[in-house]
Coordinates of C-alpha atoms and ligand atoms in Angstrom, one line a residue:
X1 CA -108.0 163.7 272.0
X2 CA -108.9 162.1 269.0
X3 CA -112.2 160.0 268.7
X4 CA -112.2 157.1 267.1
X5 CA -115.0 154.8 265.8
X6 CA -114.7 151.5 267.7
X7 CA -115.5 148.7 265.8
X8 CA -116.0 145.0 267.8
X9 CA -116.5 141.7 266.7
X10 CA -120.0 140.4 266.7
X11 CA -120.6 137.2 268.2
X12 CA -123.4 135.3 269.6
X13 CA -125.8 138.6 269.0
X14 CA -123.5 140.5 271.2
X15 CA -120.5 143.0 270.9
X16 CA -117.4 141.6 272.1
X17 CA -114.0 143.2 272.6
X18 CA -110.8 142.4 271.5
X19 CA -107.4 142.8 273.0
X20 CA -105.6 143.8 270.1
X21 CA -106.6 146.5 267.6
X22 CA -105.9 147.4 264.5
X23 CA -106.1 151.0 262.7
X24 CA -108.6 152.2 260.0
X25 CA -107.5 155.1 257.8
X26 CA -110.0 157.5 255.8
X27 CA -108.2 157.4 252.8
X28 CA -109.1 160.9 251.9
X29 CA -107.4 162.6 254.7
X30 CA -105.0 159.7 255.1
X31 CA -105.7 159.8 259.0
X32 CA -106.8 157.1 261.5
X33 CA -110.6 157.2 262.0
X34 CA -111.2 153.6 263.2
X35 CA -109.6 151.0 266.0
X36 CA -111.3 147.4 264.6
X37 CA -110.6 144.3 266.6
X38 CA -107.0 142.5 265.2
X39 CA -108.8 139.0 265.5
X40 CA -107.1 135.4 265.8
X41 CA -107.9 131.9 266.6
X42 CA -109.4 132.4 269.9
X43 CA -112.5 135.4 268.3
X44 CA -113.0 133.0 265.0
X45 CA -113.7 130.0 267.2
X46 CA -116.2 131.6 269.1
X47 CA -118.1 132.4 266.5
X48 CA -117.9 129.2 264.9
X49 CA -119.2 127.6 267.8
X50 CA -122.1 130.5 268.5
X51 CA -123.1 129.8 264.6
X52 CA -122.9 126.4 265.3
X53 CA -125.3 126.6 267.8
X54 CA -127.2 128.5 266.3
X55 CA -127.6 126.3 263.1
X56 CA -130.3 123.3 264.5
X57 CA -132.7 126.8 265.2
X58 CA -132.0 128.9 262.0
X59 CA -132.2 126.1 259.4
X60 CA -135.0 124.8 260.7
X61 CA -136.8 128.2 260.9
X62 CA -139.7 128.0 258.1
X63 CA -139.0 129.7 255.2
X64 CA -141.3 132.3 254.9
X65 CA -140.3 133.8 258.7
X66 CA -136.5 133.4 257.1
X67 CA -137.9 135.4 254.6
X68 CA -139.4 137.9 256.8
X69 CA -136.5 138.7 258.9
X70 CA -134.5 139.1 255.5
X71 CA -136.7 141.4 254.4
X72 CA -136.7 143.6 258.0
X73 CA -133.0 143.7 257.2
X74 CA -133.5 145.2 254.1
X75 CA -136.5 148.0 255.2
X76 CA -133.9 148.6 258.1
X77 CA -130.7 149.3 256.1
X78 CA -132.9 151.4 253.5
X79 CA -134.1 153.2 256.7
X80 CA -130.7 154.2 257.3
X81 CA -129.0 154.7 253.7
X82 CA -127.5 158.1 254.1
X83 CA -126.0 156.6 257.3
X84 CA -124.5 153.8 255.8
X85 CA -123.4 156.0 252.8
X86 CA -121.6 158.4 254.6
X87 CA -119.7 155.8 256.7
X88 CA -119.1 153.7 253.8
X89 CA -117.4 156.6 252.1
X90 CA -115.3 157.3 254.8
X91 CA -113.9 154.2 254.7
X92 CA -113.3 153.4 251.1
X93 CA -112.6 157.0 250.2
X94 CA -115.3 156.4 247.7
X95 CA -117.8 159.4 247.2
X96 CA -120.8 159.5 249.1
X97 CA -123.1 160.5 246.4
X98 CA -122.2 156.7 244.6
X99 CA -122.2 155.2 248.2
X100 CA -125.7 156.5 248.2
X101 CA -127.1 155.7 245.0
X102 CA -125.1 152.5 244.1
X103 CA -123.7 150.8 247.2
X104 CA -126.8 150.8 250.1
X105 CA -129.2 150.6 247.7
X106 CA -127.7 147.5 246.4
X107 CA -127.2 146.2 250.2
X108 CA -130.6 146.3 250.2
X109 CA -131.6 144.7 246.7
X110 CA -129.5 141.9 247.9
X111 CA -131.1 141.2 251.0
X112 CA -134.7 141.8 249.4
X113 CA -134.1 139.9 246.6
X114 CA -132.6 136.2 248.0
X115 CA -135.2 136.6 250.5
X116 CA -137.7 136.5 248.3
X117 CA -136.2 134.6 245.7
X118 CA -135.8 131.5 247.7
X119 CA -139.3 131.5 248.2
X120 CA -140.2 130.8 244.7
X121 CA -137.3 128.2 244.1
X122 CA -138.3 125.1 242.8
X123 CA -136.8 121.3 242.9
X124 CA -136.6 118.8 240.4
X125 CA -138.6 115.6 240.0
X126 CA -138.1 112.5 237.5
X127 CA -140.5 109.5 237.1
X128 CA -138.6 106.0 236.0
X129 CA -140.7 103.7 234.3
X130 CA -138.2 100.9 234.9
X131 CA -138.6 99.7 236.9
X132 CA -141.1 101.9 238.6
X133 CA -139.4 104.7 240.7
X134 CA -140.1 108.2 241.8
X135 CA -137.1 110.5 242.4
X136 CA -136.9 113.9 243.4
X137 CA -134.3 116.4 244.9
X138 CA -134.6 118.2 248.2
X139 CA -131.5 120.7 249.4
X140 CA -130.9 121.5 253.1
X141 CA -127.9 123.9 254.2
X142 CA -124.6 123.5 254.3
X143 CA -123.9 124.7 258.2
X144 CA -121.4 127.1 258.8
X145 CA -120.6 129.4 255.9
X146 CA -117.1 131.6 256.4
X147 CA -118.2 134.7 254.3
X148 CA -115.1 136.7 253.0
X149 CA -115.1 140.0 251.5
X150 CA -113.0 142.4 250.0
X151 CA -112.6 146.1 250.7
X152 CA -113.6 148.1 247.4
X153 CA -117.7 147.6 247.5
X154 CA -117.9 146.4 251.6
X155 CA -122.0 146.1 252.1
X156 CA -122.4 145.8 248.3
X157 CA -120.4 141.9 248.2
X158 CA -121.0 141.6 251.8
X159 CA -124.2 141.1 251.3
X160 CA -124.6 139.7 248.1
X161 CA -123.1 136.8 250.5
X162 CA -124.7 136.9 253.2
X163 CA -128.4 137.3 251.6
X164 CA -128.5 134.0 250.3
X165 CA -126.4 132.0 252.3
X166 CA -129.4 133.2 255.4
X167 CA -132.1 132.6 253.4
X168 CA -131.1 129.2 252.4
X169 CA -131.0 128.5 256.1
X170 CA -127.1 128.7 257.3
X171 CA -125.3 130.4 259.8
X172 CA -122.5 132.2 259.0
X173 CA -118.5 134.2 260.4
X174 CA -118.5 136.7 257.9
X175 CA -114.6 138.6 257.8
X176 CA -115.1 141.9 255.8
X177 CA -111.8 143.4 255.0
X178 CA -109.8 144.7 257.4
X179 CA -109.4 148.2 255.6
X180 CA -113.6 148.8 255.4
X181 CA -115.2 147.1 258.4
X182 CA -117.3 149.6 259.5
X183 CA -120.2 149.5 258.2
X184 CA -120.2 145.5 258.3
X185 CA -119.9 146.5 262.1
X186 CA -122.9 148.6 261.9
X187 CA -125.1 146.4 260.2
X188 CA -124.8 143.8 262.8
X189 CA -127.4 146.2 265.0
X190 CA -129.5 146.2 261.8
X191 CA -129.5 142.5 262.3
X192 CA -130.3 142.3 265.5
X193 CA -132.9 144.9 265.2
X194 CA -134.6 143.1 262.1
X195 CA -134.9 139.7 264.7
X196 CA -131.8 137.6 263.2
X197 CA -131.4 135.7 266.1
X198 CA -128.2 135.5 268.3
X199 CA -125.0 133.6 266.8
X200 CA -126.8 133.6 263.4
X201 CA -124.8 136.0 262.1
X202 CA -121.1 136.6 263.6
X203 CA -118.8 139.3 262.6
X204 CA -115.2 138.7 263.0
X205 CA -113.0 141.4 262.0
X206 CA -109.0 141.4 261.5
X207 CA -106.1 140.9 258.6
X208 CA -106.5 138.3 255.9
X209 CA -103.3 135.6 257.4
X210 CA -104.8 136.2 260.5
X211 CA -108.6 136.0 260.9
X212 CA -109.3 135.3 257.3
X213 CA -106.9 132.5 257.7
X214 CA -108.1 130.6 260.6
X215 CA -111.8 131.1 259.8
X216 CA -110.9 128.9 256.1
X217 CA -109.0 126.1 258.3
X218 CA -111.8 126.0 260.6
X219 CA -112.9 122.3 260.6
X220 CA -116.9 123.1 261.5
X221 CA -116.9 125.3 258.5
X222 CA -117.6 123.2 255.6
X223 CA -118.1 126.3 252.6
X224 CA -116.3 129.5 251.9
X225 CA -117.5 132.1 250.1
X226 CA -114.5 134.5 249.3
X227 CA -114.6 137.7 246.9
X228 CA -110.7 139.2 246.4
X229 CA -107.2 138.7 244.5
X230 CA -106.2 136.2 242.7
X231 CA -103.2 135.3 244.7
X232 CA -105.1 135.3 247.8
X233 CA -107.6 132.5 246.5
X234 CA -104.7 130.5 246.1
X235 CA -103.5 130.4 249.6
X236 CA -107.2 129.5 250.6
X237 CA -107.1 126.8 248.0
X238 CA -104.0 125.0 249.5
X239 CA -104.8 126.1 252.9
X240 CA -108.2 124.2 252.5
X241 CA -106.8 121.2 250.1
X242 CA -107.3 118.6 252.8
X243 CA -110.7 119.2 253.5
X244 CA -113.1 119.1 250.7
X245 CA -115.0 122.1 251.7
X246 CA -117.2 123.9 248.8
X247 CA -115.7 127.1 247.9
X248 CA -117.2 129.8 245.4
X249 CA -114.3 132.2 244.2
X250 CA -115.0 135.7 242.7
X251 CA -111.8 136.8 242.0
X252 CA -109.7 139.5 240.1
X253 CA -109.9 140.5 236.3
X254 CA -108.4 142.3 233.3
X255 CA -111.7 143.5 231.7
X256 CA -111.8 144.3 228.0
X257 CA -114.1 147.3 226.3
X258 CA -114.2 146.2 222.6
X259 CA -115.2 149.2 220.6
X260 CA -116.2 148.6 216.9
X261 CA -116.3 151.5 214.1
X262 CA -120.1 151.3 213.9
X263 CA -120.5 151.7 218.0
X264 CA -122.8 154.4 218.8
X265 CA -120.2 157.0 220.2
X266 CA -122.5 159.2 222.2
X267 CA -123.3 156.5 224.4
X268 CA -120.1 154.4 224.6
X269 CA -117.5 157.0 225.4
X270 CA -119.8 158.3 228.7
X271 CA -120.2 154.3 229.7
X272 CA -116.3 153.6 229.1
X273 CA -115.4 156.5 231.3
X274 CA -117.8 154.7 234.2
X275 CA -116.6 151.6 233.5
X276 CA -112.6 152.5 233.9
X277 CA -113.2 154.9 236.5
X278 CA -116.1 154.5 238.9
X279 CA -115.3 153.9 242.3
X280 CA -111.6 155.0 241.6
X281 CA -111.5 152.2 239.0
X282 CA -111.9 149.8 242.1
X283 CA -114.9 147.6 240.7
X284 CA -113.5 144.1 239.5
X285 CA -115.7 144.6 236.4
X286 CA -113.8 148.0 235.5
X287 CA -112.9 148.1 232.2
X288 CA -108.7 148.0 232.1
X289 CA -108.2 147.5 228.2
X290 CA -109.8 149.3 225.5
X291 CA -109.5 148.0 222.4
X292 CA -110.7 150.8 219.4
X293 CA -110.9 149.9 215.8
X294 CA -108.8 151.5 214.0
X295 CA -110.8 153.6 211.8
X296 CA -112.2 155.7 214.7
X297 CA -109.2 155.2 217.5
X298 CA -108.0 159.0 217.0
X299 CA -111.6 160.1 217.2
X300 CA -112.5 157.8 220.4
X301 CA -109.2 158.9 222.1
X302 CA -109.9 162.6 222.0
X303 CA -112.9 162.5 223.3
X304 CA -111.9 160.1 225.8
X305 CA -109.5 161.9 227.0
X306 CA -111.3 165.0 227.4
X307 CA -114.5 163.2 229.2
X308 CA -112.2 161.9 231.5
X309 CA -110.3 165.2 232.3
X310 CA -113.4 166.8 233.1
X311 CA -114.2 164.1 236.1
X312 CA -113.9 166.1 239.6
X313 CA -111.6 164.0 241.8
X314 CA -112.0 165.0 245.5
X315 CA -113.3 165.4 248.6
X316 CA -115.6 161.9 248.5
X317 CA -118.2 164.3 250.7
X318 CA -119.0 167.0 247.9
X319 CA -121.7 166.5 246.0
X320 CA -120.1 167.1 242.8
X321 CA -117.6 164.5 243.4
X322 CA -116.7 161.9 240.8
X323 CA -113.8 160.3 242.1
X324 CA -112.8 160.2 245.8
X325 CA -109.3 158.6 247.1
X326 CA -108.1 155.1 246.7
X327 CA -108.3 152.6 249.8
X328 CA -104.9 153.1 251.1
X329 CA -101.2 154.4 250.7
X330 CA -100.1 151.3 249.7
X331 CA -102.8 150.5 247.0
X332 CA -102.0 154.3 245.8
X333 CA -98.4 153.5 245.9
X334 CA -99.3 149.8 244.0
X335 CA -101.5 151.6 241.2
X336 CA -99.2 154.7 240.9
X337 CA -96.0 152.3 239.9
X338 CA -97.5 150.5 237.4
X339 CA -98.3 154.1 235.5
X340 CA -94.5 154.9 236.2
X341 CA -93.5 151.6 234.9
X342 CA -95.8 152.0 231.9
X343 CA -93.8 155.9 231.2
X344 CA -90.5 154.4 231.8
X345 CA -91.1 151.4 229.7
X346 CA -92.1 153.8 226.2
X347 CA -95.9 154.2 227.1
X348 CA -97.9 157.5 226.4
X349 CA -99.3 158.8 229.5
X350 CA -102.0 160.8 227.9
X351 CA -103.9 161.9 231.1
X352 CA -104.3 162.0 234.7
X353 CA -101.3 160.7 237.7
X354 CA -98.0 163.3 236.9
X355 CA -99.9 165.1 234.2
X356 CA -102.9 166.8 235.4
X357 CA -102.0 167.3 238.8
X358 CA -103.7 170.4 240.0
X359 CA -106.1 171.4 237.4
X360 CA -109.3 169.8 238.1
X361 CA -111.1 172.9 239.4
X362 CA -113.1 173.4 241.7
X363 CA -112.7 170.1 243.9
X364 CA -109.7 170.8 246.2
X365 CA -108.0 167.6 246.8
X366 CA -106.3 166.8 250.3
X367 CA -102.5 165.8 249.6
X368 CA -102.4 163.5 252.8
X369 CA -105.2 161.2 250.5
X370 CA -104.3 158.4 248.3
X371 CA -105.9 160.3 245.3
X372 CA -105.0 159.2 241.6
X373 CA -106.7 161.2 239.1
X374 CA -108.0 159.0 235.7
X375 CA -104.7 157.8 233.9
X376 CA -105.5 157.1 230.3
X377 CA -102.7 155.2 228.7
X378 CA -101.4 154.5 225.0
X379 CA -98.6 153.4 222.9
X380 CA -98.2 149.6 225.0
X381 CA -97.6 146.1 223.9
X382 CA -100.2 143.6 224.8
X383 CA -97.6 141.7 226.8
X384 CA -96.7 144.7 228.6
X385 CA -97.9 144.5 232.5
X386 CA -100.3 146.9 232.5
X387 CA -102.3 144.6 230.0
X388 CA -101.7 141.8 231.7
X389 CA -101.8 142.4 235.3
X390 CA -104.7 143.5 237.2
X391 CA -104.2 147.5 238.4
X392 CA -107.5 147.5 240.5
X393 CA -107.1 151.2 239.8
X394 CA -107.9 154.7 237.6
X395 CA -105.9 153.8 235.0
X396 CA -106.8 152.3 231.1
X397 CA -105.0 151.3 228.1
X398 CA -106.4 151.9 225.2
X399 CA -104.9 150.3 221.6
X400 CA -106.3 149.9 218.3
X401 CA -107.4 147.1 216.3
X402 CA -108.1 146.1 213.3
X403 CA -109.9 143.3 212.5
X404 CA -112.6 140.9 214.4
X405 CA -110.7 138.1 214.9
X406 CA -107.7 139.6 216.1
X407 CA -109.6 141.2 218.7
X408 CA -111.0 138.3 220.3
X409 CA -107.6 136.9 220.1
X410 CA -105.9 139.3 222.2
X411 CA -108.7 140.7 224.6
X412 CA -108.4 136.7 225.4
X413 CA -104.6 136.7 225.4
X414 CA -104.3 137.1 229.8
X415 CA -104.6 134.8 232.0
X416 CA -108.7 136.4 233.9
X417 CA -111.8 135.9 232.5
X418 CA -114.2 138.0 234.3
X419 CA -116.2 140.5 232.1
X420 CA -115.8 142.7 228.8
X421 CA -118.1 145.2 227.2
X422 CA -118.8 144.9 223.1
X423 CA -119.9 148.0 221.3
X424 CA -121.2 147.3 217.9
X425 CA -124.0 148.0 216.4
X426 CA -124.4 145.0 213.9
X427 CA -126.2 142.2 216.2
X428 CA -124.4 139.3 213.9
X429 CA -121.2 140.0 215.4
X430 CA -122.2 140.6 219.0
X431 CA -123.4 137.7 219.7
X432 CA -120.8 136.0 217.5
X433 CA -117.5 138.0 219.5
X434 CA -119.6 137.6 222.4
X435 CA -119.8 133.7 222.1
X436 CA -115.9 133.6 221.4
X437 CA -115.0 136.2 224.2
X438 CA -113.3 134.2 227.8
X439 CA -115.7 135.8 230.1
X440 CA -118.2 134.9 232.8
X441 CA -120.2 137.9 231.5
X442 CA -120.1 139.9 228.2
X443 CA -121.9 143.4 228.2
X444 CA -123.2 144.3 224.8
X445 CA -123.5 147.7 224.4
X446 CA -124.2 148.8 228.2
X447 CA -122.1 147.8 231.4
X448 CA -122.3 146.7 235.1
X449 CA -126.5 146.3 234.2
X450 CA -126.5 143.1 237.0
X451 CA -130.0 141.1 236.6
X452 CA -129.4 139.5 239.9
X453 CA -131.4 136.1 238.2
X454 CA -128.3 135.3 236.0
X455 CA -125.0 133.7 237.2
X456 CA -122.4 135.8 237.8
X457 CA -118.7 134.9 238.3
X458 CA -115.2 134.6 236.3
X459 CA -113.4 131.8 234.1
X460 CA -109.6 130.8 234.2
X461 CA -107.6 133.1 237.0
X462 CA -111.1 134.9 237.6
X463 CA -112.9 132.5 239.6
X464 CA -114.7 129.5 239.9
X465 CA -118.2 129.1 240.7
X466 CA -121.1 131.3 239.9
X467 CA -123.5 133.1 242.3
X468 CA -127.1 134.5 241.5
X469 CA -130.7 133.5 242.3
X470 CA -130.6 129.8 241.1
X471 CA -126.7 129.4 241.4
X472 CA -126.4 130.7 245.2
X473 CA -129.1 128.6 246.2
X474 CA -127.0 125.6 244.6
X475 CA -123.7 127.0 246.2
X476 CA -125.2 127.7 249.8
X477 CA -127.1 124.0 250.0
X478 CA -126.6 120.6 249.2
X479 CA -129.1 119.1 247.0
X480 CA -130.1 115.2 247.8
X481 CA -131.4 112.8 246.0
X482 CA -134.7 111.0 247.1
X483 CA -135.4 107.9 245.0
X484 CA -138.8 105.5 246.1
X485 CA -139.5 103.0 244.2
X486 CA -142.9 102.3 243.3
X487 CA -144.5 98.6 243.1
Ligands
NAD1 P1 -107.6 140.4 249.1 O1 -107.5 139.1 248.4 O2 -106.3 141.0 249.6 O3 -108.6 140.3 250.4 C1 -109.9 139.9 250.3 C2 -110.3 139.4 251.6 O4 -109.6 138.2 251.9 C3 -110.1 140.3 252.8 O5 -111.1 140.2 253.7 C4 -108.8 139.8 253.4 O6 -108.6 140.1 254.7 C5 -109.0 138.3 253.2 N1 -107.8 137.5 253.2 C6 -106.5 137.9 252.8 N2 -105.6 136.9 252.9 C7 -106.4 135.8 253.4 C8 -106.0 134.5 253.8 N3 -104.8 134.0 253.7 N4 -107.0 133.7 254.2 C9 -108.3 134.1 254.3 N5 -108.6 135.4 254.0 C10 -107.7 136.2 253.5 O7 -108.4 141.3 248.1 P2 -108.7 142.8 248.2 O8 -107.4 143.6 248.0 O9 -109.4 143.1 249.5 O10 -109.7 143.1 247.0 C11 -109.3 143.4 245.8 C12 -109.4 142.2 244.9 O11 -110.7 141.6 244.9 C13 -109.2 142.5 243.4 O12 -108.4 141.5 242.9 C14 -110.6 142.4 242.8 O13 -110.6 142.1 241.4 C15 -111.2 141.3 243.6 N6 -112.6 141.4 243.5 C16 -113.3 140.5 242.8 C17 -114.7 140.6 242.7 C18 -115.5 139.5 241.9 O14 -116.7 139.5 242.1 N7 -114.9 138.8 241.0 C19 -115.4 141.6 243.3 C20 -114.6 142.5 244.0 C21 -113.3 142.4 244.1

């Protein structure tokens, strides 16, 4: 018979089971490695009443011992990277070697970092000389943060959430996806280990409509913090209209790679390929447009092409693995049309899904996996949908340009507004395209370098909100305003 990992909800500091269950697929073998809980109503209430217990106790912890246990969390997890990394890997279909040396270790940044970070956070203070009053601010948690999470970096945005939304003294139901809850399942005994006390952290696992739903309705749970599509943040917006609760919003994106004729080459093309293909081209920041000016477009092509040709797509275990499998059949089947719709439409397929099947060497690759190999496209309108919608997958345009302003124009010209990457090497006009560009962050010359101190988030269909050092402090409290007045 085959063993299964069993994954159960976390609540109140203890594993509980549910009745019904849900399966987990490795996506690069395509088979059922996981049962998690199919959570409803009845599992989300429970742990918003354990948190809400637990709230009076954890927000009134000191600081410092907050910070502490934060920190144990973090020693913990690092304790157990390769652990993590493997596990994470098989549920993502990610490679273990990225799991291991981008994903835990970032886990752990998180949780070291808004540990210490709220330590050193300071308040405001303003003296009125008329008439004669002292004000200052104090912030105090919200309560019961619903913390939810998408599937394509789990511990990575899981606890980039749950970090700071602890250390600012709130209790939270976090609801990882229900395609990569695993290792969310295995840090709760990391938690308890590191001293979080019981119903200070509860894990509900289960399908977006279902769990993900009636955690957002909840009434004792007055902020959201959700990471995922576009689409979904609009059911959570109406589903939560009536309430007024504080939501942050990192949502989906349509990333642009600006690449000027006096970009240094050597390094742009290696950092393009990253940024439109690591982690299967399942980062929200992932490059999805490539805009080359026109003078060096058949130069960059080549070479792009060939660079990303040579990435080993396979088993996600093998160390020489680039690229592992995508989360699931259906996301395969999602990503895969849109590169048939592209062919049938008068694209170029110049690489990758249909045309390289087969030759990539020395990786074999599983045929019950969702693999998609790196899909470099040409020859497409800008109002075609693979430059407007988001893929969330191996695959990027590229189409030349020719002047400044009409590049601005249309790497604005969709509806997200979460990152781009400018390659120039006349500082003038980066900071002037990077002024212009509609983006919560623009990457000159480098990508996905995250300073954790600086706000990070999307504009228009990207998001709304911005999380960070100062930001999620802002986001996970609510700042009041003391005024005395002075005789
Ligand atoms: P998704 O929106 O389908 O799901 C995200 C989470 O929301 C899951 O836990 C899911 O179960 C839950 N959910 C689904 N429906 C819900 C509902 N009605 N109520 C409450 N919760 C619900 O997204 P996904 O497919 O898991 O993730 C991919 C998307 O996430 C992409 O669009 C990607 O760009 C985006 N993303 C954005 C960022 C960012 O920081 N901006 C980071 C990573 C991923």
């Amino acid at each position: 018979m085959t063993e299964f990992v069993q994954v159960k909800n976390f609540i109140n500091g203890k594993f509980t089971d549910c009745v019904g269950l849900l399966d987990s697929f490795n996506p690069a073998t395509g088979e059922v490695w996981a049962k998690i809980p199919d959570s409803g109503q009845y599992e989300v209430d429970a742990a918003v009443n354990a948190a809400a217990q637990a709230f009076p106790g954890w927000s009134q912890t000191p600081q410092a011992k907050r910070s502490a246990i934060l920190q144990k969390v973090a020693d913990i997890l690092e304790s157990r990277l390769d652990e993590f990394a493997v596990a994470e890997s098989r549920d993502q279909g990610k490679p273990v070697s990225l799991a291991k040396r981008m994903d835990i270790p970032r886990a752990v940044h998180n949780m070291r970092f808004f540990a210490t970070s709220c330590l050193n956070h300071q308040e405001k203070a303003n003296y009125m000389d008329i008439p004669g009053a002292l004000n200052y601010t104090t912030r105090l948690p919200v309560g019961v943060a619903g913390l939810i999470s998408p599937w394509n970096l789990p511990m990575y945005l899981l606890t980039f959430k749950l970090g700071p939304a602890l250390a600012s003294g709130n209790t939270v139901v976090c609801k990882p996806s229900e395609m990569t809850s695993v290792t969310a399942w295995m840090f709760c005994e990391v938690l308890s280990e590191a001293g979080v006390p019981p119903g200070v952290v509860n894990m509900v696992f289960g399908t977006g409509p279902k769990a993900g739903d009636a955690l957002v309705r909840h009434p004792s749970v007055p902020l959201i913090s959700f990471t995922g599509g576009t689409a979904t943040a609009g059911v959570i917006r109406a589903a939560t209209a009536t309430q007024c609760k504080k939501l942050s919003l990192e949502l989906g994106g349509k990333n642009a790679g600006i690449i000027f004729e006096d970009a240094d080459l050597e390094k742009c093309i290696p950092t393009t390929i990253r940024s439109s293909f690591v982690n299967q081209g399942e980062v929200c920041l992932c490059t999805s447009r490539v805009f080359v000016q026109r003078s060096i477009y058949d130069r960059f092509l080549e070479k792009f092409i060939a660079e990303a040709r040579a990435i080993k797509v396979g088993d996600p275990s093998a160390p020489d693995t680039w690229m592992g499998a995508l989360v699931s059949k259906e996301h395969a089947a999602k990503v895969t049309g849109y590169i048939q719709r592209a062919a049938e439409g008068g694209a170029t397929v110049q690489c990758g899904h249909g045309i390289d099947t087969g030759i990539d060497g020395s990786n074999a690759i599983n045929p019950k996996g969702y693999f998609v190999r790196p899909t470099i496209i040409t020859d497409v309108k800008d109002d075609d949908a693979i430059m407007q919608e988001e893929v969330f997958g191996p695959v990027v345009c590229v189409v030349p340009f020719d002047n400044e302003e009409e590049v601005v124009r249309r790497a604005n010209g969709v509806q997200y507004g979460l990152c781009a990457a400018v390659w120039t090497s006349d500082a003038s006009r980066l900071h002037r395209v990077a002024r212009k560009l509609e983006a919560g962050t623009v990457w000159a010359n480098c990508w996905l370098v995250r300073d954790l101190h600086m706000p990070f988030g999307g504009c228009k269909s990207s998001g709304v909100g911005r999380e960070g050092a100062v930001d999620s402090i802002e986001f996970y409290t609510e700042v009041k305003t003391v005024c005395v007045q002075i005789e």
